[in-house]
Amino acid sequence: MYDEDGKHPRGAGVARRVPRTRVALGAAVVLAAVNPLTLSGPARALAPAAPVALTAPASASASPSAFQQVRWRTDTVAPGVQVRTGVVQNKGVTPVWTITVQAPAVNRLTGAATWAPLGDRTWADTTERQLRAAGFVPRAERVVWDEYADTPRGTMGWQVRVGSYATQAEAQSANQAVAAGGFRTAVEWTGYDGRQLADRESIHVAVIDPDRFRGTVASTHDGNVADRETTSSVAVENGSLLAVNGGFFITSDADGVQGTVAGIAAYDGELESMAVGSRAALILADGGRHPRIADLSTTVTARAKSSAYAVQGINRLPGKVRNCGRPGGAPTELARHDTTCSLPDDLVKFTPRFGAALPQGAGTQVVLDARDRVVSAGPRGGTVPAGGSVLQGIGGAADWLTAHGRQGERISVREVIRDSAGREVELGAHDSIVSAAPTLVKNGRVAIDAATEGTLDPLDLSFGFAWSNVRQPRTMAGIDGHGRLLLVTVDGRQPGVSEGFTLGEAARFMRSLGARQALNLDGGGSSAMVVGGKLVNITSDATGERAVGDTVQILPARRG
């Protein structure tokens, strides 16, 4: 799952050498990346959305003496499958460690007191005065809204910072005195700010051409949706040519069943998880030969004779919806990233791909055979029978199951997937879906609907700032004007090695590749690209490659 707080970056390491192609761009205040698909010239992929006025030293923005070096290496994995490995360096950019003072805030949904990484100008002025009175030398930095399609423009807020330090240890030592003065603080690396150029980015771009590639592209949970595996282990097991991590998933027992997907997911033509609101999804139709990206929603209905009841989940813990986005959810029915909402009346379907013990607790369940006939009804628990399914209900849904779940009776379940235009998406046997958020590019234009898809809240700056506005490791998917599938990772949380992208940078980079449509997949410590069974990027978790939910696998053509 995207744990993008950026608070625990790995130390600097040695970046991989990619010496074959080097392009140097001359001095500029606003620098840009080179399109690795064409190497035809600069594209404004990594530039800030707009100049930002800072009451900060010159080191907080790009130096006029800075220049960019971009090196790309291209490897052909199979006919129609290429991987371009790039290192983007902005010479002359010097990030530092600093101390950021947190602003008091209130969670808009719960009303609970919390903290935000920025506040309004009145708070910034007051905090500066308090810091100076305590003997510190603060600075206020203006933060503007990035290129989002559904947020305000102009000033988002102000960050108040103290000091510039060469090492994290120095900043942490100095932070003790600031915190002792009664200020809530965080030690941060300015290279993660979207307000200045990153000093270094490590990027992998996989290009899959369906006109030339004879294999299969599919999302998969490798047979058990209640399990977590590393992207590389799934790739090795399946003999994949290439793989990346997929969508959001549950990482804590407090939020549901670990490994289950928190959003829409389909494998081999079967819906295995429902959408949370209407969020971006990558549809891999006909084994990936016809990929497309669309915002998808789901409606699932259980029917017993003339009575119907809405199913609100597939293969998840009844009563808990990670990322929210379901009718009747509390504290919100809207999509809300990394938030767990409750549903007091909840009907959940379990499929044979749910390989764990079924959840137990209050409520009831019915077991259905392959013809949707009730085999048994009673307390929750047990396992899903091969070829059958299970319905579990709590609250009003439990009452409905009790009334209609008599042995031998038929309870049918109808599943409907629709895109934002209302068109039904029908699944074939070779279709799969992987979902995350938000949309990055639509019809060839940057179109980040971060607020709509619940990754940022314009009315609550304590929510989503680090996830959206701070550079993080990310995995993105896109489709270019030639119908080619683009799978991209950028490493992050590694000072001096790779910074990561903000959502805005991710969108601009995907557009620079020629993407007509693009979305953000899961990222943070989940971001991984595997080529030939080997992990090729540097993941950000200190423990190594993270076990994830589903993945996208590029499989060779089967012989015979």
Coordinates of C-alpha atoms in Angstrom, one line a residue, residues 75-469:
D75 CA 17.1 -3.1 -23.6
T76 CA 14.9 -5.3 -25.8
V77 CA 13.3 -7.9 -23.6
A78 CA 11.3 -9.6 -26.4
P79 CA 9.9 -8.5 -29.7
G80 CA 7.5 -5.7 -28.9
V81 CA 8.8 -5.3 -25.3
Q82 CA 11.5 -2.8 -24.4
V83 CA 12.8 -1.3 -21.2
R84 CA 14.4 2.1 -21.1
T85 CA 16.4 2.8 -17.9
G86 CA 17.2 6.5 -17.2
V87 CA 19.0 8.5 -14.7
V88 CA 18.1 12.2 -14.7
Q89 CA 20.5 14.5 -12.9
N90 CA 20.1 18.2 -12.3
K91 CA 23.6 19.5 -11.7
G92 CA 23.9 22.5 -9.4
V93 CA 20.8 21.6 -7.4
T94 CA 21.7 21.2 -3.7
P95 CA 19.0 19.9 -1.5
V96 CA 19.5 20.0 2.3
W97 CA 18.0 18.6 5.4
T98 CA 15.7 21.0 7.2
I99 CA 13.2 21.3 10.1
T100 CA 9.6 21.9 9.2
V101 CA 7.2 23.1 11.8
Q102 CA 3.8 21.5 11.7
A103 CA 0.6 23.5 11.8
P104 CA -2.4 22.6 14.1
A105 CA -5.3 21.3 12.1
V106 CA -8.6 19.5 12.4
N107 CA -9.5 16.4 10.4
R108 CA -12.4 17.4 8.3
L109 CA -14.2 14.1 8.5
T110 CA -13.8 13.2 12.1
G111 CA -13.3 16.6 13.8
A112 CA -10.2 15.3 15.6
A113 CA -7.3 17.5 16.3
T114 CA -4.3 16.8 14.1
W115 CA -1.3 18.4 12.4
A116 CA -0.6 19.6 8.9
P117 CA 2.7 20.2 7.1
L118 CA 1.6 23.7 6.2
G119 CA -0.8 26.4 7.3
D120 CA -2.2 29.8 6.2
R121 CA -0.2 33.0 6.2
T122 CA -1.5 34.2 9.5
W123 CA -0.3 31.0 11.2
A124 CA 3.1 31.3 9.3
D125 CA 3.7 34.9 10.4
T126 CA 2.8 34.1 14.0
T127 CA 5.0 31.0 14.0
E128 CA 7.9 32.9 12.6
R129 CA 7.6 35.5 15.3
Q130 CA 7.5 32.8 18.0
L131 CA 10.6 31.1 16.6
R132 CA 12.6 34.3 16.4
A133 CA 11.6 35.1 20.0
A134 CA 12.9 31.6 20.9
G135 CA 16.3 32.4 19.3
F136 CA 15.8 30.6 16.0
V137 CA 16.1 31.9 12.4
P138 CA 12.9 30.7 10.6
R139 CA 11.8 31.1 7.0
A140 CA 8.4 30.8 5.4
E141 CA 8.0 29.1 2.0
R142 CA 4.9 29.6 -0.1
V143 CA 3.4 26.4 -1.5
V144 CA 1.1 26.6 -4.6
W145 CA -1.4 24.1 -5.8
D146 CA 0.0 21.9 -8.5
E147 CA -1.6 21.1 -11.8
Y148 CA -4.7 19.4 -10.4
A149 CA -7.9 19.5 -12.4
D150 CA -10.2 19.7 -9.4
T151 CA -8.5 22.0 -6.8
P152 CA -8.1 25.7 -6.4
R153 CA -5.2 27.6 -8.1
G154 CA -2.6 29.8 -6.5
T155 CA -1.4 29.6 -2.9
M156 CA -2.1 26.3 -1.1
G157 CA -0.4 27.4 2.2
W158 CA 2.9 28.2 3.8
Q159 CA 5.5 26.0 5.3
V160 CA 7.7 27.4 8.2
R161 CA 11.2 25.9 8.3
V162 CA 14.4 26.3 10.4
G163 CA 17.9 25.6 9.2
S164 CA 19.8 24.0 6.4
Y165 CA 21.9 20.9 7.2
A166 CA 24.1 18.7 5.2
T167 CA 23.1 15.5 7.0
Q168 CA 20.0 14.1 8.5
A169 CA 21.8 13.5 11.8
E170 CA 22.7 17.3 12.0
A171 CA 19.1 18.2 11.4
Q172 CA 17.8 15.8 14.0
S173 CA 20.3 17.1 16.5
A174 CA 19.2 20.7 15.9
N175 CA 15.5 19.6 15.9
Q176 CA 15.8 18.7 19.6
A177 CA 16.1 22.4 20.5
V178 CA 13.2 23.5 18.3
A179 CA 10.9 20.7 19.6
A180 CA 11.9 21.6 23.2
G181 CA 10.6 25.1 22.5
G182 CA 7.1 23.6 22.2
F183 CA 6.9 23.3 18.4
R184 CA 5.6 20.3 16.6
T185 CA 8.3 19.5 14.0
A186 CA 9.5 17.1 11.3
V187 CA 13.0 16.6 9.8
E188 CA 12.7 16.7 6.0
W189 CA 14.8 16.5 2.9
T190 CA 14.2 19.5 0.6
G191 CA 14.9 17.3 -2.4
Y192 CA 11.4 15.9 -1.9
D193 CA 9.7 19.3 -2.3
G194 CA 8.0 19.8 -5.6
R195 CA 9.1 23.4 -5.4
Q196 CA 12.6 22.8 -6.6
L197 CA 14.2 20.5 -9.1
A198 CA 15.2 17.0 -7.9
D199 CA 18.9 16.5 -7.9
R200 CA 18.6 12.9 -9.2
E201 CA 15.9 10.5 -10.5
S202 CA 16.2 6.8 -11.4
I203 CA 13.4 5.9 -13.9
H204 CA 12.4 2.7 -15.7
V205 CA 10.1 2.8 -18.6
A206 CA 8.7 -0.4 -20.1
V207 CA 7.0 -0.2 -23.5
I208 CA 4.8 -3.0 -24.7
D209 CA 3.6 -2.8 -28.3
P210 CA 0.5 -5.0 -28.7
D211 CA 1.0 -5.0 -32.5
R212 CA 4.4 -6.8 -32.1
F213 CA 4.3 -8.6 -28.8
R214 CA 2.8 -12.1 -29.1
G215 CA 2.5 -12.8 -25.4
T216 CA 0.0 -11.8 -22.7
V217 CA -0.3 -8.8 -20.4
A218 CA -2.5 -9.4 -17.4
S219 CA -3.1 -8.3 -13.8
T220 CA -3.0 -11.2 -11.3
H221 CA -3.2 -11.9 -7.6
D222 CA -1.6 -15.3 -8.3
G223 CA -4.5 -17.4 -7.3
N224 CA -5.2 -16.1 -3.8
V225 CA -6.6 -12.6 -3.3
A226 CA -6.0 -12.9 0.5
D227 CA -2.2 -13.2 0.1
R228 CA 0.8 -10.9 -0.3
E229 CA 3.7 -11.8 -2.5
T230 CA 6.6 -9.8 -4.0
T231 CA 6.3 -8.7 -7.6
S232 CA 9.5 -10.6 -8.3
S233 CA 8.4 -13.9 -6.8
V234 CA 5.2 -13.8 -8.8
A235 CA 7.2 -13.0 -11.9
V236 CA 9.6 -15.9 -11.3
E237 CA 6.8 -18.3 -10.6
N238 CA 5.0 -17.4 -13.8
G239 CA 8.1 -17.1 -16.0
S240 CA 7.3 -13.5 -16.8
L241 CA 9.3 -11.3 -19.1
L242 CA 8.5 -8.2 -17.1
A243 CA 6.3 -7.2 -14.2
V244 CA 5.3 -4.2 -12.0
N245 CA 3.3 -3.9 -8.9
G246 CA -0.4 -3.3 -9.2
G247 CA -3.1 -1.6 -7.2
F248 CA -3.7 -0.5 -3.6
F249 CA -4.1 -3.3 -1.1
I250 CA -4.6 -3.8 2.7
T251 CA -1.5 -4.0 4.8
S252 CA -2.9 -4.1 8.3
D253 CA -5.4 -6.5 10.1
A254 CA -7.0 -3.4 11.5
D255 CA -8.2 -2.4 8.0
G256 CA -9.4 -5.8 6.8
V257 CA -7.8 -8.9 5.4
Q258 CA -4.1 -8.3 4.5
G259 CA -3.4 -8.6 0.8
T260 CA -6.9 -8.0 -0.4
V261 CA -7.3 -5.2 -3.0
A262 CA -8.7 -1.8 -1.9
G263 CA -10.3 -1.0 -5.2
I264 CA -11.7 -2.7 -8.3
A265 CA -9.8 -5.8 -9.5
A266 CA -10.5 -8.5 -12.1
Y267 CA -8.5 -11.5 -13.1
D268 CA -9.1 -14.0 -15.9
G269 CA -12.5 -12.3 -16.6
E270 CA -13.8 -12.5 -13.0
L271 CA -14.5 -9.5 -10.7
E272 CA -12.6 -10.1 -7.5
S273 CA -12.9 -6.8 -5.8
M274 CA -15.3 -3.9 -6.1
A275 CA -14.6 -0.2 -6.9
V276 CA -14.4 2.4 -4.2
G277 CA -16.3 5.3 -5.8
S278 CA -15.3 5.9 -9.4
R279 CA -11.5 5.6 -9.7
A280 CA -9.0 5.2 -12.4
A281 CA -8.4 1.6 -13.7
L282 CA -6.2 -0.1 -16.3
I283 CA -8.3 -2.5 -18.3
L284 CA -6.2 -5.2 -20.0
A285 CA -8.7 -6.6 -22.5
D286 CA -7.9 -9.7 -24.6
G287 CA -4.7 -10.5 -22.8
G288 CA -3.5 -6.9 -23.0
R289 CA -3.9 -6.6 -26.8
H290 CA -6.5 -3.8 -26.2
P291 CA -5.4 -1.8 -23.1
R292 CA -7.3 1.2 -22.0
I293 CA -7.7 3.5 -19.0
A294 CA -11.0 4.6 -17.6
D295 CA -12.7 5.6 -14.3
L296 CA -14.7 2.6 -13.2
S297 CA -17.5 2.0 -10.8
T298 CA -19.3 -1.2 -9.8
T299 CA -22.8 -2.3 -8.9
V300 CA -23.4 -5.8 -7.5
T301 CA -26.8 -7.0 -6.6
A302 CA -28.0 -10.2 -4.9
R303 CA -31.5 -11.4 -5.8
A304 CA -33.7 -14.0 -4.2
K305 CA -36.9 -14.4 -6.2
S306 CA -38.4 -10.9 -6.2
S307 CA -36.2 -9.5 -3.4
A308 CA -32.9 -7.8 -4.0
Y309 CA -30.1 -6.5 -1.8
A310 CA -27.0 -4.5 -2.7
V311 CA -23.7 -6.2 -2.4
Q312 CA -21.1 -3.6 -1.2
G313 CA -17.9 -5.7 -1.3
I314 CA -16.2 -8.7 -2.8
N315 CA -13.5 -10.6 -0.9
R316 CA -13.1 -8.1 1.9
L317 CA -13.9 -8.0 5.7
P318 CA -17.6 -7.1 6.2
G319 CA -18.1 -3.7 7.8
K320 CA -14.8 -2.3 6.7
V321 CA -14.0 -0.6 3.4
R322 CA -10.5 0.5 2.8
N323 CA -10.4 3.8 0.8
C324 CA -14.1 4.2 1.5
G325 CA -16.2 5.1 -1.5
R326 CA -19.3 2.9 -0.9
P327 CA -22.9 4.0 -0.2
G328 CA -23.7 4.2 3.5
G329 CA -20.1 4.3 4.5
A330 CA -19.0 6.4 7.5
P331 CA -17.5 8.9 8.0
T332 CA -17.8 9.3 4.2
E333 CA -19.3 7.7 1.1
L334 CA -16.7 9.3 -1.1
A335 CA -13.4 7.8 -2.0
R336 CA -10.8 8.7 0.7
H337 CA -7.3 7.3 0.3
D338 CA -5.7 5.3 3.1
T339 CA -8.9 5.7 5.1
T340 CA -11.0 2.9 6.4
C341 CA -14.7 3.5 6.5
S342 CA -17.4 1.4 8.3
L343 CA -20.6 0.0 6.9
P344 CA -23.0 -1.2 9.6
D345 CA -25.2 -2.9 7.0
D346 CA -22.9 -4.8 4.7
L347 CA -23.3 -7.7 2.3
V348 CA -20.0 -9.2 1.0
K349 CA -19.4 -11.9 -1.6
F350 CA -16.5 -14.3 -1.3
T351 CA -15.2 -16.1 -4.4
P352 CA -13.0 -19.3 -4.6
R353 CA -9.9 -17.0 -5.1
F354 CA -10.3 -16.0 -1.4
G355 CA -7.8 -18.6 -0.2
A356 CA -7.9 -17.7 3.6
A357 CA -10.3 -18.7 6.3
L358 CA -13.5 -16.7 6.0
P359 CA -14.0 -13.8 8.5
Q360 CA -15.9 -14.7 11.7
G361 CA -18.1 -12.5 13.9
A362 CA -21.5 -11.1 14.2
G363 CA -23.9 -11.7 11.3
T364 CA -24.7 -14.6 9.1
Q365 CA -23.6 -16.3 5.9
V366 CA -25.0 -18.5 3.2
V367 CA -22.9 -20.9 1.1
L368 CA -23.8 -21.2 -2.6
D369 CA -22.9 -23.9 -5.1
A370 CA -21.9 -23.4 -8.7
R371 CA -25.6 -23.0 -9.7
D372 CA -26.2 -20.3 -6.9
R373 CA -28.3 -22.7 -4.8
V374 CA -28.0 -22.3 -1.1
V375 CA -26.0 -25.2 0.4
S376 CA -26.0 -24.1 4.0
A377 CA -26.8 -21.0 6.1
G378 CA -25.5 -20.1 9.5
P379 CA -22.7 -18.4 11.4
R380 CA -19.8 -16.7 9.5
G381 CA -16.7 -18.8 9.0
G382 CA -15.2 -21.7 7.2
T383 CA -13.9 -21.6 3.7
V384 CA -15.2 -20.9 0.2
P385 CA -16.1 -24.2 -1.6
A386 CA -14.4 -24.9 -4.9
G387 CA -16.7 -23.7 -7.7
G388 CA -19.1 -22.0 -5.2
S389 CA -19.3 -18.8 -3.4
V390 CA -20.2 -17.4 0.0
L391 CA -22.3 -14.4 1.0
Q392 CA -21.7 -12.8 4.4
G393 CA -24.0 -10.2 5.9
I394 CA -24.0 -7.9 9.0
G395 CA -26.7 -5.6 10.2
G396 CA -29.7 -5.4 7.8
A397 CA -27.8 -7.6 5.3
A398 CA -27.7 -10.4 7.8
D399 CA -31.5 -10.1 8.3
W400 CA -32.0 -10.3 4.5
L401 CA -29.8 -13.4 4.3
T402 CA -31.6 -15.1 7.1
A403 CA -34.9 -14.4 5.4
H404 CA -33.9 -15.6 2.0
G405 CA -31.0 -18.0 2.6
R406 CA -33.0 -21.2 2.9
Q407 CA -31.4 -24.4 1.8
G408 CA -32.1 -25.2 -1.9
E409 CA -33.2 -21.6 -2.7
R410 CA -31.4 -19.7 -5.4
I411 CA -29.6 -16.4 -4.7
S412 CA -28.2 -15.0 -7.9
V413 CA -25.5 -12.2 -7.9
R414 CA -25.3 -9.8 -10.8
E415 CA -22.2 -7.7 -11.3
V416 CA -22.0 -4.6 -13.4
I417 CA -18.9 -2.5 -14.2
R418 CA -19.4 0.9 -15.8
D419 CA -17.0 3.6 -17.0
S420 CA -17.6 7.3 -16.2
A421 CA -19.6 7.7 -19.5
G422 CA -22.1 5.0 -18.2
R423 CA -21.0 2.4 -20.6
E424 CA -20.9 -1.2 -19.3
V425 CA -17.6 -2.9 -19.3
E426 CA -18.1 -6.6 -20.0
L427 CA -15.4 -9.0 -19.0
G428 CA -14.1 -11.8 -21.2
A429 CA -12.1 -14.8 -20.1
H430 CA -8.8 -13.1 -21.0
D431 CA -9.6 -9.7 -19.5
S432 CA -8.2 -8.2 -16.3
I433 CA -8.4 -5.0 -14.4
V434 CA -6.0 -3.3 -12.0
S435 CA -6.9 -0.1 -10.2
A436 CA -5.4 2.7 -8.1
A437 CA -5.6 6.5 -8.2
P438 CA -5.7 9.1 -9.5
T439 CA -6.0 9.7 -13.2
L440 CA -2.8 11.5 -14.4
V441 CA -3.4 12.1 -18.2
K442 CA -6.6 12.2 -20.1
N443 CA -6.9 12.7 -23.9
G444 CA -3.3 13.7 -24.0
R445 CA -3.6 16.4 -21.4
V446 CA -2.5 16.5 -17.8
A447 CA -5.7 15.9 -15.9
I448 CA -5.1 14.9 -12.2
D449 CA -8.4 14.5 -10.4
A450 CA -6.8 14.1 -7.0
A451 CA -9.7 15.5 -5.0
T452 CA -12.3 13.6 -6.9
E453 CA -10.5 10.3 -6.5
G454 CA -9.8 11.0 -2.8
T455 CA -6.0 11.4 -2.7
L456 CA -6.1 15.1 -1.7
D457 CA -8.6 17.3 0.1
P458 CA -8.7 21.0 -0.7
L459 CA -10.6 21.7 2.5
D460 CA -8.2 19.7 4.8
L461 CA -4.4 20.3 4.3
S462 CA -3.7 17.6 7.0
F463 CA -4.8 15.0 4.5
G464 CA -2.9 13.9 1.4
F465 CA -0.2 16.6 1.2
A466 CA 2.7 14.2 1.5
W467 CA 1.0 11.6 -0.7
S468 CA 0.3 14.0 -3.5
N469 CA 2.6 17.1 -3.3

